[in-house]
Amino acid sequence: MLSLRHVARSALLLTLSGWYAVSAVGHPLKNPPLGHMAEQQTRHIATYFPGRMAGSPAEIIAADYLNQTLNKMGYQSHLRAFEARYLYTSQDGRQNWHSVHATSVIADRAGEVPQQIVVMAHFDTYLPQSDKDSDENLGGLTLQGVDDNASGVGAMLELAQRMSQESTHYSLRFVALSAQEAGEQGAKDYLDSLTPEEKKRTLLVINLNSLIVGDRLYFNSGVNTSSVVAKLSRDKALSIARRLGIDAARSPSGTSCCEGLKALDDQHIPLMLVSASDWRLGKQDGQQQRPISSHFPAGTSRFQGRIDNLQYLDRYLPGRIARREKDSVRILLPLLKELATPEGR
C-alpha cells in the first residue's frame, strides 16, 4: 500500500508531465456539436488518467485536472480531501483494513436562490480489494475506466460548460466523487459535508454512471424520491428522449437503488440515476449491461481492464462512445435548463 508521503511525491513528479495532459484536450471548437466535448473529455480522462484508484497518484492528478477545468468554466471549484478505508482479503482468507487519502471535486455556481440542483459522477476506478481481484486483473493501474466512469464525468463536464453560459433561477453544483469504488465512501463523505440546511436546499441530484456499454440508457428515480420529483425529472427525461428518437427506458418499477448513492437516498435526497444497462436481462436488477457474447463474456465491462478501454470499446462497439455521449447530453441539457429555471421564473 502506498504511503501518503509516497503518493504526494509521485503526484508531484507526475504533475510535471501532467501539464501536457491538461492541455491535451486542445482548443475548444467555437460552436461544438452536442456531445463533442463529452466524448473528448471521456477519451482524455481515460487516456491520461488510467488507474484512478482512490488515493493513487493518478486520482490526485485527475482531481486536480477536473478542479482546474471547472474553475476555468467560471465555477467556484475546490478539492475535498477525506480519509477512506476498505477491507482487503488475502488469498489465505485473512482480512485487513487498508486506508487511502481520497479527493473529490465540488464546483458551485450561484443562481437567484440558494436551492440547488446537483449533477454528480464518480471519477475513480476500481481498487482491487482482494488477492482474487488482482489475480483476475480487476481494477489496478492500467484500468482506463472508459465506461465506468470517464463516460459519466465527460457528460457532466459538457453539461457544466454549457450551463455556465446560462443565467439560472436555482443554483448549480457539479460534483466528481472519488472512493466510490471502495464502498461508496465518496457519497458518504459528500453527505457528511452537507449541513442540515444544505440537505434541505438540494432539490435534485442527477447521477451519471457507466453510459457506454449498456444496451440502452435508463433513467430511474431513487427509491425515496417523491413521485412529484420523479415526474419532473425521470419522466421528463424519457419524454425528451422519445421526442428525439433516442432509445431510453426506466426500470420496471421506475426506481433503482442507487448507483452508489444509497447514503443520499436514505436521507430522502431526491435522485435521478442515469446509466446504460439492460433491465430485461438476468435478475432484472440492471447489473447486467448487455447480452453475454464472446466479446462481453460476463455481459458487463465493469472493473475489467482488458475490456473497459478505448481500443477495445472502439473495436467492438464502434461509434458507441460518440453516440451515447451525444444522446446523454441531448436529453440532459434541455432537462437541466428547464429544472434550473422553471417556466414562469
Coordinates of C-alpha atoms in Angstrom, one line a residue:
M1 CA 0.0 0.0 0.0
L2 CA 1.3 3.4 -0.9
S3 CA 2.0 5.8 1.9
L4 CA 0.6 9.3 1.8
R5 CA 4.2 10.7 1.5
H6 CA 4.9 8.4 -1.4
V7 CA 1.6 9.3 -3.1
A8 CA 2.3 13.1 -2.7
R9 CA 5.8 12.7 -4.1
S10 CA 4.6 10.6 -7.0
A11 CA 1.8 13.1 -7.7
L12 CA 4.3 16.0 -7.8
L13 CA 6.5 14.1 -10.3
L14 CA 3.6 13.2 -12.4
T15 CA 2.2 16.7 -12.4
L16 CA 5.3 17.9 -14.3
S17 CA 4.3 15.6 -17.2
G18 CA 0.6 16.3 -16.4
W19 CA 0.8 19.8 -17.8
Y20 CA 0.7 18.2 -21.2
A21 CA -2.3 16.2 -20.2
V22 CA -4.1 19.3 -19.0
S23 CA -3.7 21.0 -22.4
A24 CA -4.1 17.8 -24.5
V25 CA -7.8 18.3 -24.9
G26 CA -6.9 21.1 -27.3
H27 CA -8.6 24.3 -28.3
P28 CA -12.4 24.1 -28.0
L29 CA -14.4 24.5 -31.1
K30 CA -16.3 27.7 -31.5
N31 CA -19.7 26.1 -31.7
P32 CA -19.2 22.4 -30.9
P33 CA -22.0 20.0 -31.7
L34 CA -23.8 18.5 -28.7
G35 CA -21.8 15.6 -27.2
H36 CA -18.5 16.6 -28.8
M37 CA -16.9 17.9 -25.6
A38 CA -18.3 15.0 -23.6
E39 CA -16.7 12.5 -25.9
Q40 CA -13.5 14.5 -26.0
Q41 CA -13.3 14.6 -22.2
T42 CA -14.2 10.9 -21.8
R43 CA -11.3 10.0 -24.1
H44 CA -8.9 12.4 -22.4
I45 CA -9.6 11.2 -18.9
A46 CA -9.3 7.5 -19.9
T47 CA -6.1 8.1 -21.8
Y48 CA -4.2 10.3 -19.4
F49 CA -5.5 9.2 -16.0
P50 CA -5.8 5.3 -16.1
G51 CA -5.7 3.6 -12.7
R52 CA -7.5 6.5 -10.9
M53 CA -7.9 4.4 -7.8
A54 CA -8.8 6.3 -4.6
G55 CA -5.6 7.6 -3.1
S56 CA -3.4 6.9 -6.1
P57 CA -1.2 9.4 -7.9
A58 CA -3.5 9.2 -10.9
E59 CA -6.5 10.0 -8.8
I60 CA -4.9 13.1 -7.3
I61 CA -3.8 14.4 -10.7
A62 CA -7.2 13.6 -12.2
A63 CA -8.9 15.5 -9.4
D64 CA -6.7 18.5 -10.0
Y65 CA -7.5 18.4 -13.7
L66 CA -11.2 18.4 -13.0
N67 CA -10.9 21.2 -10.5
Q68 CA -8.9 23.4 -12.9
T69 CA -11.3 22.6 -15.7
L70 CA -14.4 23.6 -13.7
N71 CA -12.7 26.7 -12.4
K72 CA -11.9 27.8 -15.9
M73 CA -15.6 27.4 -16.8
G74 CA -16.3 30.0 -14.1
Y75 CA -17.4 27.8 -11.2
Q76 CA -16.2 28.1 -7.7
S77 CA -14.5 24.8 -7.5
H78 CA -12.4 23.2 -4.8
L79 CA -10.8 19.8 -3.9
R80 CA -12.3 17.9 -0.9
A81 CA -9.8 15.5 0.7
F82 CA -11.0 12.8 3.0
E83 CA -9.8 9.6 4.6
A84 CA -11.3 6.3 3.3
R85 CA -10.6 2.7 4.1
Y86 CA -11.5 -0.7 2.8
L87 CA -11.2 -4.3 3.8
Y88 CA -8.6 -6.3 1.9
T89 CA -8.9 -10.1 1.7
S90 CA -5.7 -12.0 1.1
Q91 CA -5.5 -15.4 -0.6
D92 CA -5.5 -17.3 2.7
G93 CA -8.7 -15.6 3.8
R94 CA -7.1 -13.0 6.2
Q95 CA -8.7 -9.6 6.1
N96 CA -7.0 -6.3 6.9
W97 CA -8.2 -2.7 6.8
H98 CA -6.3 -0.5 4.2
S99 CA -6.5 3.3 4.4
V100 CA -6.4 5.7 1.5
H101 CA -6.4 9.5 1.2
A102 CA -9.1 10.3 -1.4
T103 CA -10.0 13.5 -3.1
S104 CA -13.4 14.6 -4.6
V105 CA -14.1 17.8 -6.5
I106 CA -17.1 20.2 -5.8
A107 CA -17.9 23.1 -8.1
D108 CA -20.7 25.7 -7.5
R109 CA -22.4 28.4 -9.4
A110 CA -24.9 30.6 -7.7
G111 CA -28.4 31.1 -9.1
E112 CA -31.0 33.6 -8.0
V113 CA -31.9 31.5 -5.0
P114 CA -29.7 29.1 -2.8
Q115 CA -31.8 26.0 -3.6
Q116 CA -29.6 23.9 -5.8
I117 CA -29.6 21.1 -8.4
V118 CA -26.6 18.8 -8.3
V119 CA -25.0 16.9 -11.2
M120 CA -22.7 14.1 -10.0
A121 CA -20.4 11.4 -11.4
H122 CA -17.6 9.4 -9.8
F123 CA -14.2 9.6 -11.5
D124 CA -12.3 6.9 -9.6
T125 CA -11.6 3.4 -11.0
Y126 CA -11.9 0.1 -9.2
L127 CA -9.5 -0.5 -6.4
P128 CA -8.7 -4.2 -6.0
Q129 CA -9.9 -5.4 -2.7
S130 CA -8.6 -8.9 -2.6
D131 CA -5.8 -11.1 -4.0
K132 CA -8.5 -12.7 -6.1
D133 CA -9.3 -9.3 -7.7
S134 CA -5.7 -8.9 -8.6
D135 CA -5.3 -12.4 -9.9
E136 CA -8.3 -11.8 -12.2
N137 CA -7.0 -8.4 -13.3
L138 CA -9.9 -6.4 -11.9
G139 CA -9.0 -2.8 -11.4
G140 CA -5.4 -1.8 -11.0
L141 CA -3.0 0.7 -12.6
T142 CA -3.9 0.0 -16.2
L143 CA -7.7 0.2 -16.0
Q144 CA -8.8 3.1 -18.2
G145 CA -12.4 3.0 -16.9
V146 CA -13.9 4.5 -20.1
D147 CA -17.4 3.3 -19.3
D148 CA -17.0 3.2 -15.5
N149 CA -16.8 6.1 -15.3
A150 CA -15.0 8.5 -17.6
S151 CA -18.2 8.5 -19.6
G152 CA -20.2 10.0 -16.8
V153 CA -17.6 12.6 -16.0
G154 CA -17.3 13.6 -19.7
A155 CA -21.1 14.2 -19.9
M156 CA -21.0 16.1 -16.6
L157 CA -18.2 18.4 -17.9
E158 CA -20.1 19.2 -21.1
L159 CA -23.3 20.0 -19.1
A160 CA -21.2 22.2 -16.8
Q161 CA -19.7 24.0 -19.7
R162 CA -23.0 24.7 -21.4
M163 CA -24.8 25.6 -18.2
S164 CA -22.0 28.1 -17.3
Q165 CA -23.4 30.3 -20.1
E166 CA -26.9 30.3 -18.7
S167 CA -28.5 32.5 -16.0
T168 CA -30.4 30.2 -13.7
H169 CA -33.0 30.6 -11.0
Y170 CA -31.7 27.7 -8.9
S171 CA -28.0 27.3 -8.0
L172 CA -26.0 24.6 -9.7
R173 CA -23.4 22.2 -8.3
F174 CA -21.2 19.8 -10.1
V175 CA -19.5 17.0 -8.1
A176 CA -16.9 14.5 -9.1
L177 CA -16.7 11.8 -6.4
S178 CA -13.7 9.6 -5.5
A179 CA -13.7 6.4 -3.4
Q180 CA -17.0 5.3 -4.9
E181 CA -15.3 2.1 -6.0
A182 CA -14.2 1.5 -2.4
G183 CA -17.6 1.0 -0.8
E184 CA -19.4 4.2 -1.9
Q185 CA -17.4 6.3 0.5
G186 CA -17.2 9.3 -1.7
A187 CA -21.0 9.7 -1.5
K188 CA -21.0 9.2 2.3
D189 CA -18.3 11.8 2.7
Y190 CA -20.2 14.2 0.4
L191 CA -23.3 13.7 2.6
D192 CA -21.2 14.3 5.7
S193 CA -20.0 17.6 4.2
L194 CA -23.6 19.0 4.0
T195 CA -25.2 21.0 6.7
P196 CA -28.9 20.2 7.5
E197 CA -29.8 23.3 5.6
E198 CA -27.8 22.3 2.6
K199 CA -29.5 19.0 2.5
K200 CA -32.9 20.7 2.5
R201 CA -31.7 23.0 -0.3
T202 CA -30.8 20.1 -2.5
L203 CA -33.8 19.8 -4.9
L204 CA -32.3 17.0 -7.0
V205 CA -29.1 15.0 -7.6
I206 CA -28.6 13.8 -11.1
N207 CA -26.0 10.9 -11.1
L208 CA -24.3 9.9 -14.3
N209 CA -22.7 6.4 -14.3
S210 CA -21.5 4.0 -17.0
L211 CA -23.1 5.5 -20.1
I212 CA -21.5 3.5 -22.9
V213 CA -21.5 -0.3 -22.7
G214 CA -25.1 -0.9 -21.7
D215 CA -27.7 -1.7 -24.4
R216 CA -29.8 1.4 -23.7
L217 CA -29.9 4.4 -21.4
Y218 CA -32.0 4.1 -18.3
F219 CA -33.4 7.0 -16.2
N220 CA -34.6 5.9 -12.8
S221 CA -35.5 7.7 -9.6
G222 CA -34.2 7.0 -6.1
V223 CA -36.4 4.7 -4.0
N224 CA -37.2 7.5 -1.6
T225 CA -37.7 10.2 -4.3
S226 CA -41.2 11.6 -4.4
S227 CA -43.5 11.0 -7.3
V228 CA -43.7 14.7 -7.9
V229 CA -39.9 15.0 -8.4
A230 CA -39.8 11.8 -10.4
K231 CA -42.3 13.2 -12.8
L232 CA -40.4 16.4 -13.2
S233 CA -37.0 14.6 -13.7
R234 CA -37.1 10.9 -14.7
D235 CA -40.4 11.1 -16.7
K236 CA -39.5 14.4 -18.3
A237 CA -36.1 12.9 -19.4
L238 CA -37.9 10.0 -21.0
S239 CA -40.3 12.3 -22.7
I240 CA -37.4 14.3 -24.2
A241 CA -35.7 11.0 -25.3
R242 CA -38.9 9.9 -27.1
R243 CA -39.2 13.2 -28.9
L244 CA -35.6 13.0 -30.1
G245 CA -36.0 9.3 -31.1
I246 CA -33.4 8.1 -28.6
D247 CA -33.8 4.6 -27.1
A248 CA -34.2 5.1 -23.4
A249 CA -36.3 3.5 -20.7
R250 CA -36.8 3.1 -16.9
S251 CA -36.6 0.1 -14.7
P252 CA -39.8 -2.0 -14.2
S253 CA -40.5 0.0 -11.0
G254 CA -39.1 3.3 -12.3
T255 CA -36.7 3.3 -9.3
S256 CA -33.3 2.0 -8.6
C257 CA -31.1 1.9 -5.5
C258 CA -28.9 3.7 -6.0
E259 CA -25.9 3.7 -8.3
G260 CA -23.6 4.2 -5.3
L261 CA -25.8 6.9 -3.7
K262 CA -27.7 4.8 -1.1
A263 CA -26.5 7.2 1.6
L264 CA -28.2 10.1 -0.1
D265 CA -31.3 8.0 -0.9
D266 CA -31.6 7.0 2.8
Q267 CA -31.6 10.7 3.7
H268 CA -34.5 11.2 1.2
I269 CA -32.4 13.5 -1.0
P270 CA -34.2 13.4 -4.4
L271 CA -32.2 11.4 -7.0
M272 CA -32.3 10.8 -10.8
L273 CA -30.0 8.0 -11.8
V274 CA -28.7 7.8 -15.4
S275 CA -26.8 4.8 -16.7
A276 CA -26.7 2.4 -19.6
S277 CA -27.7 -1.2 -18.9
D278 CA -30.4 -3.7 -19.7
W279 CA -33.0 -4.4 -17.1
R280 CA -34.5 -7.0 -19.4
L281 CA -31.7 -9.4 -18.6
G282 CA -30.7 -11.7 -15.7
K283 CA -32.4 -10.8 -12.4
Q284 CA -33.7 -7.6 -13.8
D285 CA -31.6 -5.7 -11.4
G286 CA -29.8 -3.6 -14.0
Q287 CA -26.4 -5.1 -13.2
Q288 CA -26.0 -7.0 -16.4
Q289 CA -25.3 -4.4 -19.1
R290 CA -25.8 -6.4 -22.3
P291 CA -26.4 -9.9 -23.5
I292 CA -23.5 -12.3 -22.9
S293 CA -21.3 -12.6 -26.0
S294 CA -17.8 -13.6 -26.9
H295 CA -16.6 -10.0 -26.6
F296 CA -18.5 -9.4 -23.4
P297 CA -18.5 -12.9 -21.7
A298 CA -19.9 -11.6 -18.4
G299 CA -22.4 -9.3 -20.1
T300 CA -20.6 -6.4 -18.4
S301 CA -17.3 -4.5 -18.6
R302 CA -17.1 -3.3 -15.0
F303 CA -13.6 -3.3 -13.5
Q304 CA -12.2 -5.3 -16.4
G305 CA -9.1 -3.6 -17.7
R306 CA -8.9 -5.6 -20.9
I307 CA -12.5 -4.6 -21.9
D308 CA -13.1 -1.1 -20.4
N309 CA -10.6 0.7 -22.5
L310 CA -10.8 2.8 -25.6
Q311 CA -9.2 0.4 -28.0
Y312 CA -11.5 -2.5 -27.1
L313 CA -14.7 -0.5 -27.0
D314 CA -13.9 1.3 -30.3
R315 CA -13.3 -2.0 -31.9
Y316 CA -16.3 -4.0 -30.6
L317 CA -18.8 -1.1 -30.1
P318 CA -17.7 1.2 -33.0
G319 CA -19.2 4.7 -32.8
R320 CA -20.8 3.9 -29.4
I321 CA -18.8 6.4 -27.3
A322 CA -19.6 9.4 -29.5
R323 CA -23.3 8.4 -30.0
R324 CA -24.0 7.7 -26.3
E325 CA -22.3 10.8 -25.1
K326 CA -24.3 12.8 -27.6
D327 CA -27.6 11.2 -26.7
S328 CA -26.9 11.8 -23.0
V329 CA -26.3 15.5 -23.5
R330 CA -29.2 15.9 -25.9
I331 CA -31.5 14.6 -23.2
L332 CA -30.0 16.1 -20.1
L333 CA -29.2 19.6 -21.3
P334 CA -32.7 20.7 -22.0
L335 CA -33.9 18.9 -18.9
L336 CA -31.3 20.7 -16.7
K337 CA -32.2 24.1 -18.3
E338 CA -35.8 23.5 -17.5
L339 CA -35.2 22.3 -14.0
A340 CA -32.7 25.2 -13.2
T341 CA -35.1 27.9 -14.4
P342 CA -38.7 26.6 -14.3
E343 CA -41.3 28.2 -16.6
G344 CA -42.6 31.4 -15.2
R345 CA -39.4 32.2 -13.3

